[in-house]
CSV table of C-alpha atoms in Angstrom, one decimal:
chain,number,residue,atom,x,y,z
A,241,MET,CA,2.1,-13.5,33.4
A,242,SER,CA,-0.1,-16.5,32.5
A,243,ASP,CA,-1.9,-14.6,29.7
A,244,THR,CA,1.4,-13.6,27.9
A,245,LEU,CA,1.8,-15.3,24.5
A,246,VAL,CA,5.0,-13.6,23.3
A,247,ARG,CA,7.8,-12.0,25.4
A,248,THR,CA,10.9,-10.4,23.9
A,249,GLU,CA,14.0,-9.4,25.9
A,250,GLY,CA,16.6,-7.1,24.5
A,251,ILE,CA,15.9,-7.8,20.9
A,252,SER,CA,18.3,-5.9,18.6
A,253,LYS,CA,19.2,-6.1,14.9
A,254,SER,CA,22.1,-4.8,12.9
A,255,PHE,CA,22.8,-4.9,9.2
A,256,SER,CA,26.6,-4.6,8.7
A,257,SER,CA,27.5,-1.9,11.2
A,258,VAL,CA,24.1,-0.2,11.2
A,259,GLU,CA,21.8,-0.9,14.1
A,260,VAL,CA,18.2,-0.7,13.0
A,261,LEU,CA,16.5,-2.1,16.1
A,262,SER,CA,17.8,-1.7,19.7
A,263,ASP,CA,16.9,-3.5,22.9
A,264,ILE,CA,13.2,-4.1,22.4
A,265,SER,CA,11.7,-5.8,25.4
A,266,VAL,CA,7.9,-6.2,25.3
A,267,SER,CA,5.1,-8.7,26.2
A,268,ILE,CA,2.1,-9.4,24.0
A,269,ARG,CA,-1.0,-10.9,25.6
A,270,SER,CA,-3.0,-13.8,24.4
A,271,GLY,CA,-6.1,-12.6,22.6
A,272,GLU,CA,-5.2,-8.9,22.2
A,273,ILE,CA,-4.8,-6.7,19.2
A,274,LEU,CA,-1.6,-4.7,19.6
A,275,GLY,CA,-1.1,-1.7,17.4
A,276,LEU,CA,2.5,-1.1,16.2
A,277,VAL,CA,3.3,2.3,14.9
A,278,GLY,CA,6.2,4.5,13.9
A,279,GLU,CA,7.6,6.5,11.0
A,280,ASN,CA,9.1,4.7,8.0
A,281,GLY,CA,12.4,3.2,9.1
A,282,ALA,CA,11.4,3.1,12.8
A,283,GLY,CA,12.0,-0.6,12.9
A,284,LYS,CA,8.4,-2.0,12.8
A,285,SER,CA,8.9,-4.4,9.9
A,286,THR,CA,12.3,-5.5,11.2
A,287,PHE,CA,10.7,-6.4,14.6
A,288,VAL,CA,7.9,-8.5,13.1
A,289,LYS,CA,10.2,-10.1,10.6
A,290,ILE,CA,12.2,-11.3,13.6
A,291,LEU,CA,9.1,-12.7,15.2
A,292,SER,CA,8.1,-14.5,11.9
A,293,GLY,CA,11.6,-16.0,11.4
A,294,ILE,CA,12.5,-13.9,8.3
A,295,TYR,CA,15.4,-12.2,10.2
A,296,GLN,CA,17.5,-13.5,13.0
A,297,PRO,CA,18.1,-11.1,15.9
A,298,THR,CA,21.6,-9.9,16.5
A,299,ASN,CA,21.0,-9.9,20.3
A,300,GLY,CA,18.1,-10.8,22.6
A,301,THR,CA,15.7,-13.7,23.3
A,302,ILE,CA,12.1,-14.6,22.4
A,303,GLU,CA,9.6,-16.6,24.6
A,304,PHE,CA,6.5,-18.0,22.9
A,305,ALA,CA,3.7,-19.6,25.1
A,306,GLY,CA,6.1,-19.6,28.1
A,307,LYS,CA,8.9,-21.4,26.3
A,308,ARG,CA,12.2,-19.9,25.0
A,309,VAL,CA,12.4,-20.3,21.2
A,310,GLU,CA,14.8,-19.6,18.4
A,311,ILE,CA,12.7,-18.9,15.3
A,312,ARG,CA,15.0,-19.9,12.5
A,313,GLY,CA,12.7,-19.4,9.6
A,314,PRO,CA,9.1,-18.9,8.4
A,315,ILE,CA,8.4,-22.7,8.4
A,316,GLN,CA,9.3,-22.9,12.1
A,317,ALA,CA,7.3,-19.8,12.8
A,318,LYS,CA,4.3,-21.4,11.1
A,319,ALA,CA,4.8,-24.6,13.1
A,320,LEU,CA,4.6,-22.5,16.3
A,321,GLY,CA,1.4,-20.8,15.1
A,322,ILE,CA,2.8,-17.5,13.8
A,323,SER,CA,1.5,-16.1,10.5
A,324,MET,CA,2.2,-12.9,8.8
A,325,ILE,CA,0.3,-10.8,6.2
A,326,PRO,CA,3.2,-8.9,4.6
A,327,GLN,CA,3.0,-5.3,3.4
A,328,GLU,CA,4.3,-6.5,0.0
A,329,PHE,CA,2.4,-9.5,-1.3
A,330,ASN,CA,3.9,-13.0,-0.9
A,331,LEU,CA,1.8,-14.6,-3.7
A,332,VAL,CA,2.8,-16.7,-6.7
A,333,GLU,CA,1.3,-14.7,-9.5
A,334,HIS,CA,1.2,-17.5,-12.1
A,335,MET,CA,-0.8,-19.8,-9.8
A,336,ASN,CA,-4.5,-19.3,-9.1
A,337,VAL,CA,-6.2,-18.1,-5.9
A,338,TYR,CA,-6.9,-21.5,-4.2
A,339,GLU,CA,-3.4,-22.8,-5.0
A,340,ASN,CA,-1.9,-19.7,-3.2
A,341,VAL,CA,-4.3,-20.0,-0.2
A,342,PHE,CA,-3.2,-23.7,0.3
A,343,LEU,CA,0.4,-23.4,-0.9
A,344,GLY,CA,2.5,-25.7,1.3
A,345,ASP,CA,-0.6,-27.0,3.2
A,346,GLU,CA,-2.6,-28.7,0.4
A,347,ILE,CA,-5.6,-30.9,1.1
A,348,ARG,CA,-5.0,-34.4,-0.1
A,349,ARG,CA,-7.2,-37.4,-0.6
A,350,PRO,CA,-6.4,-40.7,1.2
A,351,ASN,CA,-4.5,-41.8,-1.9
A,352,GLY,CA,-2.2,-38.8,-1.7
A,353,LEU,CA,-3.5,-36.9,-4.7
A,354,LEU,CA,-4.5,-33.3,-4.3
A,355,ASP,CA,-8.2,-32.7,-3.4
A,356,ARG,CA,-8.7,-29.7,-5.7
A,357,LYS,CA,-12.5,-29.7,-5.2
A,358,ALA,CA,-12.1,-29.4,-1.4
A,359,MET,CA,-9.5,-26.6,-1.6
A,360,ILE,CA,-11.7,-24.6,-4.1
A,361,SER,CA,-14.7,-25.0,-1.9
A,362,ARG,CA,-12.8,-23.9,1.3
A,363,THR,CA,-11.3,-20.9,-0.6
A,364,ARG,CA,-14.8,-19.9,-1.7
A,365,GLU,CA,-16.0,-20.0,1.9
A,366,LEU,CA,-13.1,-17.9,3.0
A,367,MET,CA,-13.8,-15.3,0.3
A,368,SER,CA,-17.5,-15.2,1.3
A,369,GLU,CA,-16.5,-14.7,4.9
A,370,LEU,CA,-14.4,-11.7,3.8
A,371,GLY,CA,-17.3,-10.4,1.7
A,372,VAL,CA,-15.3,-10.2,-1.5
A,373,ASP,CA,-16.1,-11.6,-4.9
A,374,VAL,CA,-13.0,-13.5,-5.9
A,375,ASP,CA,-13.1,-16.6,-8.0
A,376,PRO,CA,-10.9,-19.3,-6.3
A,377,GLU,CA,-9.8,-20.5,-9.7
A,378,ALA,CA,-8.8,-17.0,-11.0
A,379,SER,CA,-5.1,-16.3,-11.7
A,380,ILE,CA,-3.4,-14.1,-9.1
A,381,ILE,CA,-1.7,-12.0,-11.9
A,382,GLY,CA,-5.1,-10.8,-13.1
A,383,LEU,CA,-6.3,-9.5,-9.7
A,384,SER,CA,-6.4,-6.0,-8.5
A,385,VAL,CA,-4.1,-5.0,-5.6
A,386,ALA,CA,-7.1,-4.9,-3.2
A,387,LYS,CA,-8.2,-8.4,-4.1
A,388,LYS,CA,-4.6,-9.7,-3.7
A,389,GLN,CA,-4.7,-8.2,-0.2
A,390,MET,CA,-7.9,-10.2,0.5
A,391,VAL,CA,-6.1,-13.4,-0.7
A,392,GLU,CA,-3.3,-12.7,1.7
A,393,ILE,CA,-5.9,-12.3,4.5
A,394,ALA,CA,-7.6,-15.5,3.5
A,395,LYS,CA,-4.3,-17.4,3.7
A,396,ALA,CA,-3.8,-16.1,7.3
A,397,ILE,CA,-7.3,-16.9,8.4
A,398,LYS,CA,-7.1,-20.4,7.0
A,399,ALA,CA,-3.9,-21.1,9.0
A,400,GLU,CA,-5.8,-20.5,12.4
A,401,SER,CA,-2.7,-18.9,13.9
A,402,ARG,CA,-2.0,-18.2,17.5
A,403,LEU,CA,-0.1,-14.9,16.6
A,404,LEU,CA,-1.2,-13.1,13.4
A,405,ILE,CA,0.9,-10.2,12.2
A,406,MET,CA,-0.8,-7.7,9.9
A,407,ASP,CA,1.5,-5.2,8.1
A,408,GLU,CA,-0.6,-2.4,6.6
A,409,PRO,CA,-3.5,-4.7,5.6
A,410,SER,CA,-6.0,-1.8,5.0
A,411,THR,CA,-3.9,0.5,2.8
A,412,VAL,CA,-5.8,-0.4,-0.4
A,413,LEU,CA,-9.2,-1.1,1.2
A,414,MET,CA,-12.3,1.2,1.3
A,415,THR,CA,-14.3,1.8,4.4
A,416,HIS,CA,-16.7,-1.1,3.6
A,417,GLU,CA,-13.8,-3.6,3.2
A,418,ILE,CA,-12.1,-2.2,6.3
A,419,ASP,CA,-15.3,-2.9,8.4
A,420,ILE,CA,-15.2,-6.5,7.2
A,421,LEU,CA,-11.5,-6.7,8.2
A,422,TYR,CA,-12.3,-5.4,11.6
A,423,ARG,CA,-15.1,-8.0,12.0
A,424,ILE,CA,-12.7,-10.8,11.1
A,425,MET,CA,-10.0,-9.4,13.6
A,426,ARG,CA,-12.5,-9.2,16.4
A,427,THR,CA,-13.7,-12.8,15.7
A,428,LEU,CA,-10.1,-14.0,15.8
A,429,LYS,CA,-9.5,-12.1,19.0
A,430,GLU,CA,-12.5,-13.8,20.6
A,431,ARG,CA,-10.9,-17.2,19.6
A,432,GLY,CA,-7.8,-16.2,21.6
A,433,THR,CA,-5.6,-15.2,18.6
A,434,SER,CA,-3.2,-12.4,19.3
A,435,ILE,CA,-2.8,-9.8,16.5
A,436,ILE,CA,0.0,-7.3,15.8
A,437,TYR,CA,-1.5,-4.6,13.7
A,438,ILE,CA,0.9,-2.3,11.9
A,439,SER,CA,-0.7,0.8,10.4
A,440,HIS,CA,0.0,4.4,9.7
A,441,LYS,CA,-3.7,5.2,10.0
A,442,LEU,CA,-3.8,6.3,13.6
A,443,GLN,CA,-7.6,6.5,13.8
A,444,GLU,CA,-7.7,2.8,12.8
A,445,VAL,CA,-5.3,2.0,15.6
A,446,LYS,CA,-7.5,3.8,18.0
A,447,THR,CA,-10.6,2.0,16.7
A,448,ILE,CA,-9.4,-1.6,16.6
A,449,CYS,CA,-6.3,-2.0,18.9
A,450,ASP,CA,-6.3,-2.7,22.7
A,451,ARG,CA,-2.8,-1.4,23.2
A,452,VAL,CA,-0.4,0.6,21.0
A,453,MET,CA,3.4,0.3,20.9
A,454,VAL,CA,5.5,3.1,19.4
A,455,LEU,CA,9.0,2.7,17.9
A,456,ARG,CA,11.2,5.6,16.7
A,457,ASP,CA,14.5,5.2,15.0
A,458,GLY,CA,14.7,1.6,16.1
A,459,GLN,CA,14.1,2.5,19.8
A,460,PHE,CA,11.2,1.5,22.0
A,461,ILE,CA,9.3,4.7,23.0
A,462,CYS,CA,6.2,3.4,24.8
A,463,LEU,CA,3.5,0.7,25.1
A,464,GLU,CA,0.2,2.0,26.4
A,465,GLU,CA,-3.5,1.2,26.5
A,466,THR,CA,-4.9,2.7,23.3
A,467,ALA,CA,-7.8,4.3,25.2
A,468,SER,CA,-5.4,6.3,27.3
A,469,MET,CA,-3.7,8.0,24.2
A,470,ALA,CA,-5.2,10.5,21.8
A,471,THR,CA,-4.3,10.2,18.1
A,472,GLU,CA,-2.3,13.5,18.5
A,473,GLU,CA,-0.3,12.0,21.3
A,474,ILE,CA,0.5,8.9,19.4
A,475,ALA,CA,1.6,11.0,16.4
A,476,ARG,CA,3.8,13.1,18.7
A,477,SER,CA,5.4,10.0,20.1
A,478,MET,CA,6.1,8.7,16.6
A,479,VAL,CA,7.9,11.8,15.3
A,480,GLY,CA,9.1,13.4,18.6
A,481,ARG,CA,7.3,16.6,17.9
A,482,THR,CA,3.8,18.1,17.2
A,483,LEU,CA,2.6,17.8,13.6
A,484,SER,CA,1.0,20.6,11.8
A,485,GLN,CA,-2.1,20.3,9.5
A,486,ILE,CA,-1.6,17.3,7.3
A,487,PHE,CA,-3.5,18.6,4.2
A,488,PRO,CA,-2.5,21.7,2.4
A,489,GLU,CA,-5.0,24.4,1.4
A,490,LYS,CA,-7.3,23.4,-1.5
A,491,LYS,CA,-7.2,25.4,-4.7
A,492,MET,CA,-9.3,25.2,-7.8
A,493,GLY,CA,-7.6,24.3,-11.1
A,494,SER,CA,-7.8,27.3,-13.3
A,495,GLY,CA,-5.7,26.3,-16.3
A,496,GLU,CA,-6.7,25.0,-19.7
A,497,ILE,CA,-8.0,21.4,-20.0
A,498,ALA,CA,-4.9,19.1,-19.9
A,499,LEU,CA,-6.6,15.7,-20.3
A,500,GLU,CA,-10.0,14.9,-21.7
A,501,LEU,CA,-11.7,11.5,-22.1
A,502,SER,CA,-14.9,11.0,-24.1
A,503,GLY,CA,-16.9,7.8,-24.2
A,504,VAL,CA,-13.9,5.5,-23.3
A,505,CYS,CA,-14.8,1.8,-23.1
A,506,VAL,CA,-12.8,-1.3,-22.4
A,507,SER,CA,-14.5,-4.7,-22.8
A,508,ASN,CA,-16.0,-5.9,-19.5
A,509,VAL,CA,-13.9,-3.3,-17.6
A,510,LEU,CA,-14.8,0.3,-18.4
A,511,HIS,CA,-18.1,1.7,-19.7
A,512,ASP,CA,-18.6,5.2,-21.3
A,513,ILE,CA,-16.0,7.1,-19.2
A,514,SER,CA,-16.0,10.8,-19.9
A,515,PHE,CA,-14.3,13.5,-17.8
A,516,ASP,CA,-11.8,16.4,-18.1
A,517,LEU,CA,-8.8,17.5,-16.0
A,518,ARG,CA,-7.3,21.0,-15.9
A,519,HIS,CA,-3.8,22.1,-15.4
A,520,GLY,CA,-3.3,23.0,-11.8
A,521,GLU,CA,-6.2,20.8,-10.7
A,522,ILE,CA,-6.1,17.8,-8.3
A,523,LEU,CA,-8.8,15.4,-9.3
A,524,GLY,CA,-9.8,12.4,-7.1
A,525,PHE,CA,-11.1,9.0,-8.0
A,526,SER,CA,-12.8,6.9,-5.3
A,527,GLY,CA,-14.7,3.6,-5.3
A,528,LEU,CA,-14.8,0.1,-3.8
A,529,ILE,CA,-12.6,-2.9,-4.8
A,530,GLY,CA,-13.1,-3.7,-8.5
A,531,ALA,CA,-14.8,-0.4,-9.3
A,532,GLY,CA,-12.3,0.2,-12.2
A,533,ARG,CA,-10.1,3.0,-10.9
A,534,THR,CA,-6.7,1.4,-11.5
A,535,GLU,CA,-8.1,-0.1,-14.8
A,536,LEU,CA,-8.9,3.5,-15.9
A,537,ALA,CA,-5.3,4.6,-15.2
A,538,GLU,CA,-4.0,1.6,-17.1
A,539,THR,CA,-6.2,2.6,-20.1
A,540,ILE,CA,-4.9,6.1,-20.1
A,541,LEU,CA,-1.3,4.7,-20.0
A,542,GLY,CA,-2.0,2.4,-22.9
A,543,ILE,CA,-1.7,-0.8,-20.9
A,544,ARG,CA,-5.3,-1.7,-21.7
A,545,LYS,CA,-6.8,-1.4,-25.2
A,546,MET,CA,-9.8,0.9,-25.7
A,547,ASN,CA,-12.7,-0.5,-27.7
A,548,ALA,CA,-14.3,3.0,-28.1
A,549,GLY,CA,-13.8,6.6,-27.1
A,550,THR,CA,-11.1,9.3,-27.5
A,551,ILE,CA,-8.4,10.7,-25.3
A,552,LYS,CA,-7.2,14.3,-25.8
A,553,ILE,CA,-4.2,16.0,-24.3
A,554,ASP,CA,-4.1,19.8,-24.4
A,555,GLY,CA,-7.0,19.7,-26.8
A,556,LYS,CA,-5.4,17.3,-29.3
A,557,PRO,CA,-6.4,13.7,-29.9
A,558,VAL,CA,-3.7,11.2,-29.0
A,559,THR,CA,-3.2,7.5,-29.6
A,560,VAL,CA,-1.5,5.9,-26.6
A,561,ARG,CA,-0.6,2.3,-27.3
A,562,ASN,CA,1.8,1.7,-24.5
A,563,PRO,CA,3.4,3.4,-21.4
A,564,ARG,CA,6.2,4.7,-23.6
A,565,ASP,CA,3.7,6.6,-25.7
A,566,ALA,CA,2.1,8.0,-22.5
A,567,ILE,CA,5.4,9.3,-21.3
A,568,ARG,CA,6.1,11.0,-24.6
A,569,ALA,CA,2.6,12.6,-24.4
A,570,GLY,CA,3.5,14.0,-21.0
A,571,ILE,CA,1.7,11.5,-18.8
A,572,SER,CA,3.4,9.7,-15.8
A,573,TYR,CA,2.1,7.2,-13.3
A,574,VAL,CA,2.9,6.3,-9.7
A,575,SER,CA,1.8,2.6,-9.4
A,576,GLU,CA,-0.2,1.3,-6.4
A,577,ASP,CA,1.9,-1.9,-6.6
A,578,ARG,CA,5.3,-0.5,-6.1
A,579,GLN,CA,7.2,-3.9,-6.0
A,580,GLY,CA,5.1,-5.3,-8.8
A,581,SER,CA,5.4,-2.5,-11.3
A,582,GLY,CA,6.8,0.6,-9.5
A,583,ILE,CA,10.4,-0.4,-8.8
A,584,ILE,CA,13.0,-3.1,-9.3
A,585,THR,CA,14.0,-4.3,-5.8
A,586,SER,CA,17.3,-5.8,-6.9
A,587,PHE,CA,18.4,-2.4,-8.3
A,588,GLY,CA,19.9,0.4,-6.3
A,589,VAL,CA,18.1,3.7,-5.5
A,590,ASP,CA,19.9,5.6,-8.3
A,591,LYS,CA,19.1,3.0,-11.1
A,592,ASN,CA,15.4,3.1,-10.0
A,593,VAL,CA,15.1,6.8,-10.1
A,594,THR,CA,16.4,6.9,-13.7
A,595,LEU,CA,14.7,3.7,-14.8
A,596,VAL,CA,12.3,5.3,-17.2
A,597,SER,CA,14.2,8.5,-17.9
A,598,LEU,CA,17.6,6.9,-18.7
A,599,GLU,CA,17.8,8.4,-22.1
A,600,LYS,CA,18.2,11.8,-20.5
A,601,TYR,CA,21.5,10.7,-19.0
A,602,ALA,CA,22.9,9.0,-22.1
A,603,ARG,CA,25.3,11.1,-24.3
A,604,PRO,CA,25.7,8.4,-25.7
A,605,PHE,CA,27.1,6.8,-22.6
A,606,ILE,CA,25.5,7.1,-19.2
A,607,GLN,CA,26.5,10.3,-17.4
A,608,ARG,CA,27.0,8.7,-14.0
A,609,ARG,CA,27.7,12.0,-12.2
A,610,LYS,CA,24.5,13.6,-13.5
A,611,GLU,CA,22.5,10.5,-12.6
A,612,LEU,CA,23.8,10.5,-9.0
A,613,GLU,CA,23.3,14.3,-8.7
A,614,LYS,CA,19.6,13.9,-9.6
A,615,THR,CA,19.2,10.9,-7.3
A,616,ASP,CA,20.7,12.9,-4.5
A,617,PHE,CA,18.2,15.7,-5.2
A,618,TYR,CA,15.3,13.4,-4.8
A,619,VAL,CA,16.7,11.7,-1.7
A,620,LYS,CA,16.9,15.1,0.0
A,621,ARG,CA,13.6,16.4,-1.4
A,622,PHE,CA,11.6,13.4,-0.1
A,623,ASN,CA,13.8,12.6,2.9
A,624,ILE,CA,14.5,9.1,1.6
A,625,LYS,CA,16.3,7.1,4.4
A,626,THR,CA,19.2,5.3,2.7
A,627,THR,CA,22.8,4.9,3.6
A,628,SER,CA,23.9,5.4,0.0
A,629,LEU,CA,22.6,6.4,-3.4
A,630,ASP,CA,23.1,2.9,-4.8
A,631,LYS,CA,21.7,1.0,-1.9
A,632,ILE,CA,19.6,-2.0,-3.1
A,633,MET,CA,15.9,-1.2,-2.9
A,634,GLU,CA,14.9,-4.4,-1.1
A,635,GLN,CA,16.9,-3.1,1.9
A,636,LEU,CA,14.7,0.0,2.2
A,637,SER,CA,11.4,0.3,4.1
A,638,GLY,CA,8.2,0.2,2.2
A,639,GLY,CA,7.6,3.9,2.6
A,640,ASN,CA,11.0,4.8,1.3
A,641,GLN,CA,10.5,2.5,-1.7
A,642,GLN,CA,7.3,4.4,-2.4
A,643,LYS,CA,9.2,7.7,-2.4
A,644,VAL,CA,11.7,6.3,-4.9
A,645,SER,CA,8.8,5.2,-7.1
A,646,LEU,CA,7.5,8.8,-7.0
A,647,ALA,CA,10.9,10.2,-7.8
A,648,LYS,CA,11.1,7.8,-10.8
A,649,SER,CA,7.7,9.0,-12.1
A,650,LEU,CA,8.7,12.7,-11.8
A,651,ASP,CA,12.1,12.3,-13.5
A,652,VAL,CA,10.4,12.1,-16.9
A,653,ASP,CA,9.2,15.7,-16.5
A,654,PRO,CA,5.4,15.0,-16.9
A,655,ARG,CA,2.6,17.5,-17.4
A,656,ILE,CA,0.0,15.1,-16.2
A,657,LEU,CA,0.7,12.9,-13.1
A,658,ILE,CA,-1.5,10.0,-12.0
A,659,PHE,CA,-1.0,8.9,-8.4
A,660,ASP,CA,-2.5,5.4,-7.6
A,661,GLU,CA,-2.6,5.1,-3.8
A,662,PRO,CA,0.2,7.7,-3.4
A,663,THR,CA,0.7,7.2,0.3
A,664,ARG,CA,0.4,3.5,0.7
A,665,GLY,CA,2.7,2.4,3.4
A,666,ILE,CA,3.9,5.9,4.2
A,667,ASP,CA,3.9,7.3,7.8
A,668,ILE,CA,1.9,10.4,8.8
A,669,LYS,CA,4.9,12.8,8.6
A,670,ALA,CA,5.9,11.6,5.1
A,671,LYS,CA,2.2,11.8,4.1
A,672,SER,CA,2.2,15.4,5.0
A,673,ASP,CA,5.3,16.0,3.0
A,674,ILE,CA,4.0,14.2,-0.1
A,675,TYR,CA,0.7,16.1,0.1
A,676,ALA,CA,2.5,19.4,0.2
A,677,PHE,CA,4.6,18.4,-2.8
A,678,ILE,CA,1.6,17.3,-4.8
A,679,ARG,CA,0.0,20.7,-4.0
A,680,GLU,CA,3.3,22.4,-5.1
A,681,LEU,CA,3.2,20.5,-8.4
A,682,ALA,CA,-0.4,21.6,-9.0
A,683,ASP,CA,0.5,25.2,-8.2
A,684,GLN,CA,3.2,24.9,-10.9
A,685,GLY,CA,0.6,24.0,-13.4
A,686,MET,CA,0.7,20.2,-13.4
A,687,ALA,CA,-2.6,18.3,-13.8
A,688,VAL,CA,-2.9,15.7,-11.1
A,689,ILE,CA,-5.1,12.6,-10.6
A,690,ILE,CA,-5.2,10.9,-7.2
A,691,ILE,CA,-6.7,7.4,-7.0
A,692,SER,CA,-7.1,6.4,-3.4
A,693,SER,CA,-9.0,4.0,-1.2
A,694,GLU,CA,-8.5,6.5,1.7
A,695,MET,CA,-11.5,8.7,1.7
A,696,GLU,CA,-9.8,11.2,4.0
A,697,GLU,CA,-7.1,11.5,1.4
A,698,VAL,CA,-9.3,12.3,-1.6
A,699,MET,CA,-11.5,14.6,0.5
A,700,GLY,CA,-8.5,16.4,1.9
A,701,MET,CA,-6.7,16.9,-1.3
A,702,CYS,CA,-9.2,17.1,-4.2
A,703,THR,CA,-11.6,19.9,-5.3
A,704,ARG,CA,-13.5,17.3,-7.4
A,705,ILE,CA,-14.0,13.6,-6.8
A,706,LEU,CA,-15.3,11.1,-9.4
A,707,VAL,CA,-16.8,8.0,-7.7
A,708,MET,CA,-16.6,4.8,-9.7
A,709,LYS,CA,-18.8,1.6,-9.5
A,710,ASP,CA,-18.6,-1.4,-11.7
A,711,GLY,CA,-16.6,0.4,-14.4
A,712,TYR,CA,-18.9,3.4,-14.6
A,713,ILE,CA,-18.5,6.9,-13.2
A,714,ALA,CA,-21.4,6.8,-10.7
A,715,GLY,CA,-21.2,10.5,-9.9
A,716,THR,CA,-19.1,13.6,-9.5
A,717,LEU,CA,-18.7,15.5,-6.2
A,718,SER,CA,-17.5,19.0,-5.5
A,719,GLY,CA,-17.8,21.7,-2.9
A,720,GLU,CA,-20.0,20.8,0.1
A,721,ARG,CA,-21.0,17.5,-1.5
A,722,ILE,CA,-17.4,16.1,-0.8
A,723,ASN,CA,-18.1,14.0,2.2
A,724,GLU,CA,-17.9,10.4,3.3
A,725,GLU,CA,-21.7,9.8,3.1
A,726,GLU,CA,-21.9,11.0,-0.5
A,727,ILE,CA,-18.9,8.9,-1.6
A,728,ILE,CA,-20.2,5.7,0.0
A,729,SER,CA,-23.7,6.3,-1.4
A,730,LEU,CA,-22.3,6.5,-4.9
A,731,ALA,CA,-19.7,3.7,-4.5
A,732,THR,CA,-22.3,1.2,-3.2
A,733,GLY,CA,-25.0,2.2,-5.7
A,734,ILE,CA,-27.4,3.8,-3.3
A,735,LYS,CA,-27.1,6.9,-5.5
A,736,GLY,CA,-25.7,7.6,-8.9
A,737,VAL,CA,-26.0,6.5,-12.5
A,738,ALA,CA,-24.0,3.3,-12.5
A,739,GLN,CA,-25.6,0.5,-14.4
């Protein structure tokens, strides 16, 4: 076909003796948005890493723009016009925003020197196009996860690619930011750019994608026009069976107050934050990029220093100077940035599970059998797909890495658990399992906070939602007021007390 940009024939990939992708033969049209879906470990990331030159196929061929090609690395892929926004960020944290956007493709003056002014100006234009307030000269290390995602998107737009691969680009974005992302995608499509869009959010796939391709256990299942498949049918194709209700029944927290914040302030970040959380309650935090949700969690954990205010746990004032103090006080945290602060990718599954709780296994030497037994418990409990308990984390899919991060946070036996984007990069079946487990923890008396950019998630799981804007709590929602319109109104400042 003349409008085919990419064609694969019999693409397979094995690691050692384990085949993770088998005989994938598909055609991708010029100027189409192709949704790629499947459970964690289905082979999605492996397939697009082959197209972007990160992996080499064990078998099979690739045609690009009508010519047979062997994509030996990301540099060759970029030369062909293939760019990828990875699920895990590919940014140099100690460089600033514009340096990352132009890394390897710097603008130079006629004398060969870098034209920093031109790169800063172009980066500012890209950020304006994305509708996000990011200083081109800001350091990457100081940005929120959502703003880092926008930098990755800016890099891809700047490259003017013929094929753009987006791996879970919306997982940390609110509805407003997702609308901007869609607008950019449609503009690129009109210019003839093909987009592969990987997402676990099936309603997004229905909204933005022309066709949807389903993988399961490394096998090709189907490739259909999106309009011809209902979300339920897509989900059934992904897991091979019908899914039950994804969210468990809501219950009010009826225990004593577990955590109480009064007048908490952090310079230029948080302003007069006051709320309480009961044992058995699941409390949600919502808001746009930069609203202060993650910064609030970091303050509770002692990562950020308070300028004013008090924190009480079970009615007693506490001083939390660092995460170790928080753990001793009974607080644990599941990070939104799993590879940045949730896990160590060069360690095995077992060493990550016990990373924070290692003193439990030292008597005085590490009790290796006990450590492996506990790791095996979590692997079975969360259905973590790994060939061994000591398998290196970087060889696991993003969703399975997130499950290990959750296991690590639970292994310190917390009484208060803060989930920051708990289902980022996790498929619909695993989401249902995680939600049920969070509900189970709350039923056992644990106090739970869920910070999420997915409104459906906080609405489906939480009996109260605190909406943040510009470092303030703009309002509290409960009962019938928990709906998308109310959340957006508070998050954008249409309603609420944010200053």
